[in-house]
Amino acid sequence: MSSREFTFELLPEANPGEHVYRLSGPLLLNNLFAFQAVLRTESGTTILDMADVPYIDSAGLGVLTNSYVAHQKHGHKLLFVAANERVVELFKLTNLDKLFEVFPTVESARQSA
């Protein structure tokens, strides 16, 4: 398991009504609370660039699922970009691949929104 710290950064080049975050490090119970608080405040389309997220534990998956549901409830989208094979497999094992949209690039996610 990686000892990297989880970080997230709001990218400045987002379109109006859009928030793009670059995530880095494992999304785990002990490091997700600040990220969860940010996701709760977002409106519009939120795009999560997950290229540097090596894995997610069940608590992290819960945060993503709850955020996805909240976005849908308010007519917004939560989109995922560049998730690695391990994360995509987790989405498949939990049947979240039927809900979550994973795109290869931020630009392709933007085009779908």
JSON list of C-alpha atoms in Angstrom, two decimals:
[
{"chain": "A", "resi": 1, "resn": "MET", "atom": "CA", "xyz": [0.00, 0.00, 0.00]},
{"chain": "A", "resi": 2, "resn": "SER", "atom": "CA", "xyz": [1.14, 3.50, -0.76]},
{"chain": "A", "resi": 3, "resn": "SER", "atom": "CA", "xyz": [2.07, 5.93, 2.00]},
{"chain": "A", "resi": 4, "resn": "ARG", "atom": "CA", "xyz": [1.31, 8.92, -0.24]},
{"chain": "A", "resi": 5, "resn": "GLU", "atom": "CA", "xyz": [-0.93, 11.58, 1.17]},
{"chain": "A", "resi": 6, "resn": "PHE", "atom": "CA", "xyz": [-4.26, 12.31, -0.54]},
{"chain": "A", "resi": 7, "resn": "THR", "atom": "CA", "xyz": [-4.56, 15.78, -2.04]},
{"chain": "A", "resi": 8, "resn": "PHE", "atom": "CA", "xyz": [-7.07, 17.50, -4.26]},
{"chain": "A", "resi": 9, "resn": "GLU", "atom": "CA", "xyz": [-6.71, 20.68, -6.26]},
{"chain": "A", "resi": 10, "resn": "LEU", "atom": "CA", "xyz": [-9.39, 22.79, -7.94]},
{"chain": "A", "resi": 11, "resn": "LEU", "atom": "CA", "xyz": [-8.15, 23.53, -11.44]},
{"chain": "A", "resi": 12, "resn": "PRO", "atom": "CA", "xyz": [-8.65, 27.13, -12.53]},
{"chain": "A", "resi": 13, "resn": "GLU", "atom": "CA", "xyz": [-9.46, 26.51, -16.20]},
{"chain": "A", "resi": 14, "resn": "ALA", "atom": "CA", "xyz": [-12.99, 25.19, -15.61]},
{"chain": "A", "resi": 15, "resn": "ASN", "atom": "CA", "xyz": [-15.92, 26.38, -17.69]},
{"chain": "A", "resi": 16, "resn": "PRO", "atom": "CA", "xyz": [-18.80, 28.29, -16.02]},
{"chain": "A", "resi": 17, "resn": "GLY", "atom": "CA", "xyz": [-20.91, 25.94, -13.89]},
{"chain": "A", "resi": 18, "resn": "GLU", "atom": "CA", "xyz": [-18.11, 23.39, -13.81]},
{"chain": "A", "resi": 19, "resn": "HIS", "atom": "CA", "xyz": [-15.56, 22.36, -11.21]},
{"chain": "A", "resi": 20, "resn": "VAL", "atom": "CA", "xyz": [-12.56, 20.23, -12.13]},
{"chain": "A", "resi": 21, "resn": "TYR", "atom": "CA", "xyz": [-10.48, 18.66, -9.37]},
{"chain": "A", "resi": 22, "resn": "ARG", "atom": "CA", "xyz": [-7.15, 16.88, -9.75]},
{"chain": "A", "resi": 23, "resn": "LEU", "atom": "CA", "xyz": [-6.92, 14.13, -7.13]},
{"chain": "A", "resi": 24, "resn": "SER", "atom": "CA", "xyz": [-3.65, 12.56, -6.03]},
{"chain": "A", "resi": 25, "resn": "GLY", "atom": "CA", "xyz": [-2.93, 9.71, -3.63]},
{"chain": "A", "resi": 26, "resn": "PRO", "atom": "CA", "xyz": [-5.16, 7.01, -2.15]},
{"chain": "A", "resi": 27, "resn": "LEU", "atom": "CA", "xyz": [-8.68, 8.02, -1.13]},
{"chain": "A", "resi": 28, "resn": "LEU", "atom": "CA", "xyz": [-9.06, 6.48, 2.32]},
{"chain": "A", "resi": 29, "resn": "LEU", "atom": "CA", "xyz": [-11.12, 6.88, 5.49]},
{"chain": "A", "resi": 30, "resn": "ASN", "atom": "CA", "xyz": [-8.35, 8.74, 7.31]},
{"chain": "A", "resi": 31, "resn": "ASN", "atom": "CA", "xyz": [-7.93, 11.42, 4.63]},
{"chain": "A", "resi": 32, "resn": "LEU", "atom": "CA", "xyz": [-11.27, 12.03, 2.93]},
{"chain": "A", "resi": 33, "resn": "PHE", "atom": "CA", "xyz": [-13.15, 14.42, 5.23]},
{"chain": "A", "resi": 34, "resn": "ALA", "atom": "CA", "xyz": [-11.94, 17.72, 3.71]},
{"chain": "A", "resi": 35, "resn": "PHE", "atom": "CA", "xyz": [-12.60, 16.36, 0.22]},
{"chain": "A", "resi": 36, "resn": "GLN", "atom": "CA", "xyz": [-16.07, 15.18, 1.26]},
{"chain": "A", "resi": 37, "resn": "ALA", "atom": "CA", "xyz": [-16.90, 18.65, 2.61]},
{"chain": "A", "resi": 38, "resn": "VAL", "atom": "CA", "xyz": [-15.87, 20.26, -0.69]},
{"chain": "A", "resi": 39, "resn": "LEU", "atom": "CA", "xyz": [-17.95, 17.83, -2.74]},
{"chain": "A", "resi": 40, "resn": "ARG", "atom": "CA", "xyz": [-21.01, 18.64, -0.61]},
{"chain": "A", "resi": 41, "resn": "THR", "atom": "CA", "xyz": [-20.76, 22.33, -1.48]},
{"chain": "A", "resi": 42, "resn": "GLU", "atom": "CA", "xyz": [-20.34, 21.99, -5.25]},
{"chain": "A", "resi": 43, "resn": "SER", "atom": "CA", "xyz": [-23.13, 22.72, -7.68]},
{"chain": "A", "resi": 44, "resn": "GLY", "atom": "CA", "xyz": [-23.09, 22.23, -11.42]},
{"chain": "A", "resi": 45, "resn": "THR", "atom": "CA", "xyz": [-20.90, 19.64, -13.07]},
{"chain": "A", "resi": 46, "resn": "THR", "atom": "CA", "xyz": [-18.00, 18.27, -11.05]},
{"chain": "A", "resi": 47, "resn": "ILE", "atom": "CA", "xyz": [-15.19, 16.45, -12.84]},
{"chain": "A", "resi": 48, "resn": "LEU", "atom": "CA", "xyz": [-12.70, 14.40, -10.85]},
{"chain": "A", "resi": 49, "resn": "ASP", "atom": "CA", "xyz": [-9.36, 13.72, -12.55]},
{"chain": "A", "resi": 50, "resn": "MET", "atom": "CA", "xyz": [-8.30, 10.47, -10.88]},
{"chain": "A", "resi": 51, "resn": "ALA", "atom": "CA", "xyz": [-5.15, 9.73, -12.87]},
{"chain": "A", "resi": 52, "resn": "ASP", "atom": "CA", "xyz": [-3.01, 9.87, -9.73]},
{"chain": "A", "resi": 53, "resn": "VAL", "atom": "CA", "xyz": [-5.35, 7.92, -7.41]},
{"chain": "A", "resi": 54, "resn": "PRO", "atom": "CA", "xyz": [-3.81, 4.44, -6.96]},
{"chain": "A", "resi": 55, "resn": "TYR", "atom": "CA", "xyz": [-6.72, 2.99, -4.96]},
{"chain": "A", "resi": 56, "resn": "ILE", "atom": "CA", "xyz": [-9.86, 3.78, -2.99]},
{"chain": "A", "resi": 57, "resn": "ASP", "atom": "CA", "xyz": [-11.09, 2.07, 0.19]},
{"chain": "A", "resi": 58, "resn": "SER", "atom": "CA", "xyz": [-14.75, 1.45, 1.06]},
{"chain": "A", "resi": 59, "resn": "ALA", "atom": "CA", "xyz": [-15.08, 4.81, 2.86]},
{"chain": "A", "resi": 60, "resn": "GLY", "atom": "CA", "xyz": [-13.73, 6.65, -0.16]},
{"chain": "A", "resi": 61, "resn": "LEU", "atom": "CA", "xyz": [-16.10, 4.73, -2.39]},
{"chain": "A", "resi": 62, "resn": "GLY", "atom": "CA", "xyz": [-18.95, 5.72, -0.08]},
{"chain": "A", "resi": 63, "resn": "VAL", "atom": "CA", "xyz": [-18.04, 9.40, -0.39]},
{"chain": "A", "resi": 64, "resn": "LEU", "atom": "CA", "xyz": [-17.98, 9.17, -4.18]},
{"chain": "A", "resi": 65, "resn": "THR", "atom": "CA", "xyz": [-21.30, 7.32, -4.25]},
{"chain": "A", "resi": 66, "resn": "ASN", "atom": "CA", "xyz": [-23.02, 9.77, -1.89]},
{"chain": "A", "resi": 67, "resn": "SER", "atom": "CA", "xyz": [-21.69, 12.70, -3.87]},
{"chain": "A", "resi": 68, "resn": "TYR", "atom": "CA", "xyz": [-22.87, 11.14, -7.13]},
{"chain": "A", "resi": 69, "resn": "VAL", "atom": "CA", "xyz": [-26.38, 10.68, -5.71]},
{"chain": "A", "resi": 70, "resn": "ALA", "atom": "CA", "xyz": [-26.47, 14.24, -4.35]},
{"chain": "A", "resi": 71, "resn": "HIS", "atom": "CA", "xyz": [-25.34, 15.64, -7.71]},
{"chain": "A", "resi": 72, "resn": "GLN", "atom": "CA", "xyz": [-28.02, 13.62, -9.53]},
{"chain": "A", "resi": 73, "resn": "LYS", "atom": "CA", "xyz": [-30.70, 14.71, -7.05]},
{"chain": "A", "resi": 74, "resn": "HIS", "atom": "CA", "xyz": [-29.96, 18.35, -7.88]},
{"chain": "A", "resi": 75, "resn": "GLY", "atom": "CA", "xyz": [-29.76, 17.80, -11.64]},
{"chain": "A", "resi": 76, "resn": "HIS", "atom": "CA", "xyz": [-25.96, 18.00, -11.76]},
{"chain": "A", "resi": 77, "resn": "LYS", "atom": "CA", "xyz": [-23.28, 15.59, -12.92]},
{"chain": "A", "resi": 78, "resn": "LEU", "atom": "CA", "xyz": [-20.31, 14.00, -11.19]},
{"chain": "A", "resi": 79, "resn": "LEU", "atom": "CA", "xyz": [-17.90, 12.63, -13.78]},
{"chain": "A", "resi": 80, "resn": "PHE", "atom": "CA", "xyz": [-14.68, 10.66, -13.39]},
{"chain": "A", "resi": 81, "resn": "VAL", "atom": "CA", "xyz": [-11.57, 10.96, -15.55]},
{"chain": "A", "resi": 82, "resn": "ALA", "atom": "CA", "xyz": [-8.58, 8.67, -16.08]},
{"chain": "A", "resi": 83, "resn": "ALA", "atom": "CA", "xyz": [-9.34, 6.16, -13.31]},
{"chain": "A", "resi": 84, "resn": "ASN", "atom": "CA", "xyz": [-6.73, 3.41, -13.30]},
{"chain": "A", "resi": 85, "resn": "GLU", "atom": "CA", "xyz": [-7.49, -0.25, -13.84]},
{"chain": "A", "resi": 86, "resn": "ARG", "atom": "CA", "xyz": [-7.64, -1.00, -10.12]},
{"chain": "A", "resi": 87, "resn": "VAL", "atom": "CA", "xyz": [-10.22, 1.74, -9.47]},
{"chain": "A", "resi": 88, "resn": "VAL", "atom": "CA", "xyz": [-12.27, 0.81, -12.54]},
{"chain": "A", "resi": 89, "resn": "GLU", "atom": "CA", "xyz": [-12.29, -2.81, -11.36]},
{"chain": "A", "resi": 90, "resn": "LEU", "atom": "CA", "xyz": [-13.56, -1.65, -7.96]},
{"chain": "A", "resi": 91, "resn": "PHE", "atom": "CA", "xyz": [-16.37, 0.24, -9.71]},
{"chain": "A", "resi": 92, "resn": "LYS", "atom": "CA", "xyz": [-17.23, -2.96, -11.61]},
{"chain": "A", "resi": 93, "resn": "LEU", "atom": "CA", "xyz": [-17.13, -5.20, -8.51]},
{"chain": "A", "resi": 94, "resn": "THR", "atom": "CA", "xyz": [-19.53, -2.87, -6.71]},
{"chain": "A", "resi": 95, "resn": "ASN", "atom": "CA", "xyz": [-21.72, -2.37, -9.81]},
{"chain": "A", "resi": 96, "resn": "LEU", "atom": "CA", "xyz": [-21.00, 1.36, -9.68]},
{"chain": "A", "resi": 97, "resn": "ASP", "atom": "CA", "xyz": [-19.74, 1.17, -13.25]},
{"chain": "A", "resi": 98, "resn": "LYS", "atom": "CA", "xyz": [-23.43, 1.21, -14.17]},
{"chain": "A", "resi": 99, "resn": "LEU", "atom": "CA", "xyz": [-23.76, 4.67, -12.53]},
{"chain": "A", "resi": 100, "resn": "PHE", "atom": "CA", "xyz": [-20.36, 6.32, -12.73]},
{"chain": "A", "resi": 101, "resn": "GLU", "atom": "CA", "xyz": [-19.22, 7.71, -16.06]},
{"chain": "A", "resi": 102, "resn": "VAL", "atom": "CA", "xyz": [-15.46, 7.34, -16.51]},
{"chain": "A", "resi": 103, "resn": "PHE", "atom": "CA", "xyz": [-13.80, 9.27, -19.34]},
{"chain": "A", "resi": 104, "resn": "PRO", "atom": "CA", "xyz": [-10.25, 9.10, -20.67]},
{"chain": "A", "resi": 105, "resn": "THR", "atom": "CA", "xyz": [-9.70, 12.89, -20.54]},
{"chain": "A", "resi": 106, "resn": "VAL", "atom": "CA", "xyz": [-11.12, 15.99, -18.90]},
{"chain": "A", "resi": 107, "resn": "GLU", "atom": "CA", "xyz": [-12.03, 17.30, -22.34]},
{"chain": "A", "resi": 108, "resn": "SER", "atom": "CA", "xyz": [-14.09, 14.19, -23.18]},
{"chain": "A", "resi": 109, "resn": "ALA", "atom": "CA", "xyz": [-15.91, 14.53, -19.84]},
{"chain": "A", "resi": 110, "resn": "ARG", "atom": "CA", "xyz": [-16.62, 18.17, -20.59]},
{"chain": "A", "resi": 111, "resn": "GLN", "atom": "CA", "xyz": [-18.11, 17.27, -23.96]},
{"chain": "A", "resi": 112, "resn": "SER", "atom": "CA", "xyz": [-20.53, 14.82, -22.33]},
{"chain": "A", "resi": 113, "resn": "ALA", "atom": "CA", "xyz": [-21.73, 17.34, -19.74]}
]
